XYZ file of C-alpha atoms in Angstrom:
118
model
C 82.835 75.304 164.257
C 86.368 73.814 162.477
C 86.833 71.610 159.677
C 84.865 68.112 159.308
C 86.919 65.299 157.597
C 83.986 64.792 155.428
C 84.390 69.183 154.852
C 88.937 68.000 153.713
C 86.719 65.656 151.167
C 84.970 68.131 149.486
C 88.278 70.117 149.323
C 90.143 67.898 148.239
C 87.174 66.436 145.651
C 87.260 69.896 144.223
C 91.224 70.511 144.083
C 91.252 68.047 142.003
C 89.546 68.738 139.227
C 91.399 72.154 138.911
C 95.013 71.140 136.702
C 97.972 72.499 137.773
C 96.833 73.776 141.130
C 98.985 72.752 144.313
C 98.405 72.704 148.098
C 101.221 72.616 150.508
C 101.140 71.066 153.788
C 101.210 74.486 154.770
C 97.678 75.091 153.768
C 98.642 77.297 150.712
C 97.329 77.029 147.458
C 99.468 78.009 144.465
C 99.598 78.026 140.742
C 102.348 79.427 138.340
C 100.489 80.055 134.679
C 103.087 80.884 131.214
C 102.162 83.697 130.374
C 103.279 86.963 128.542
C 103.260 90.201 129.694
C 100.235 91.194 128.050
C 98.204 88.259 129.027
C 99.641 88.531 132.421
C 98.049 92.079 132.243
C 94.771 90.544 131.134
C 94.907 88.050 134.102
C 95.418 90.488 136.696
C 92.207 91.895 136.698
C 90.406 89.456 136.350
C 91.629 88.013 139.392
C 90.902 91.806 140.954
C 87.977 91.455 140.502
C 87.549 87.817 141.758
C 89.753 88.458 144.733
C 87.662 91.447 145.809
C 84.184 89.375 144.821
C 85.231 86.566 147.337
C 86.783 88.717 150.285
C 90.404 87.005 149.067
C 93.495 87.916 148.933
C 96.422 86.532 146.596
C 99.668 87.042 146.957
C 100.312 87.743 142.444
C 103.900 87.903 141.431
C 105.771 88.007 138.120
C 108.762 86.460 136.890
C 110.060 86.668 132.882
C 107.792 84.203 132.060
C 105.204 83.315 134.104
C 102.852 84.469 136.460
C 102.160 83.200 139.652
C 99.425 83.031 142.334
C 99.492 81.946 146.061
C 96.572 82.073 148.207
C 97.812 82.112 151.661
C 94.888 81.445 154.642
C 95.282 80.905 158.457
C 94.171 77.591 159.092
C 94.591 76.515 155.412
C 92.740 76.963 152.380
C 88.841 76.828 152.425
C 86.214 76.009 149.347
C 86.107 80.028 149.048
C 89.863 80.161 147.848
C 89.099 77.028 145.379
C 86.083 79.154 144.488
C 88.424 81.522 143.144
C 90.964 78.914 141.551
C 88.471 78.086 139.306
C 87.561 81.164 138.390
C 91.542 82.488 138.008
C 91.313 78.794 135.924
C 88.961 79.915 133.545
C 90.325 83.311 133.158
C 93.387 81.689 132.696
C 92.197 79.149 129.504
C 90.149 82.299 127.766
C 93.586 84.262 127.511
C 96.358 81.489 127.187
C 93.421 79.842 124.636
C 96.615 77.049 123.112
C 98.996 77.439 125.060
C 96.495 76.500 128.261
C 95.596 73.445 126.467
C 98.921 72.302 125.628
C 99.434 72.032 129.383
C 100.429 68.120 130.854
C 96.973 66.810 131.905
C 98.602 64.595 134.166
C 99.187 67.537 136.322
C 95.874 67.479 137.923
C 95.296 66.529 141.118
C 99.095 66.654 142.483
C 98.551 67.775 145.739
C 100.147 67.134 149.393
C 97.830 67.061 151.824
C 98.012 65.827 155.571
C 95.038 63.735 156.589
C 93.705 63.378 160.021
C 95.401 60.798 162.236
C 98.801 60.957 159.591
């Protein structure tokens, strides 16, 4: 049984509550987090636990100044993916502290989404 429009609306509502997470038209859910190396290592440990618990397989990569997390699931992202993103966001806020608090709150809810019938 496929997702309904109501299911999609629930997902969108949940995503709007997560600062900085972006969903694209290909169904990927991603977030770039400015972290130093030690913060990245701490978050990576949390991500492993969350991913194993929820049965998701995120792609986590590191640049000089940020950690990029991408969830790509066949058929688009799900409520489980959004739950994972929420747990990562909470861990990030705990780890990054003031840096996370300084991020632009206007980035909240930046999602491109193909609505049914468009």
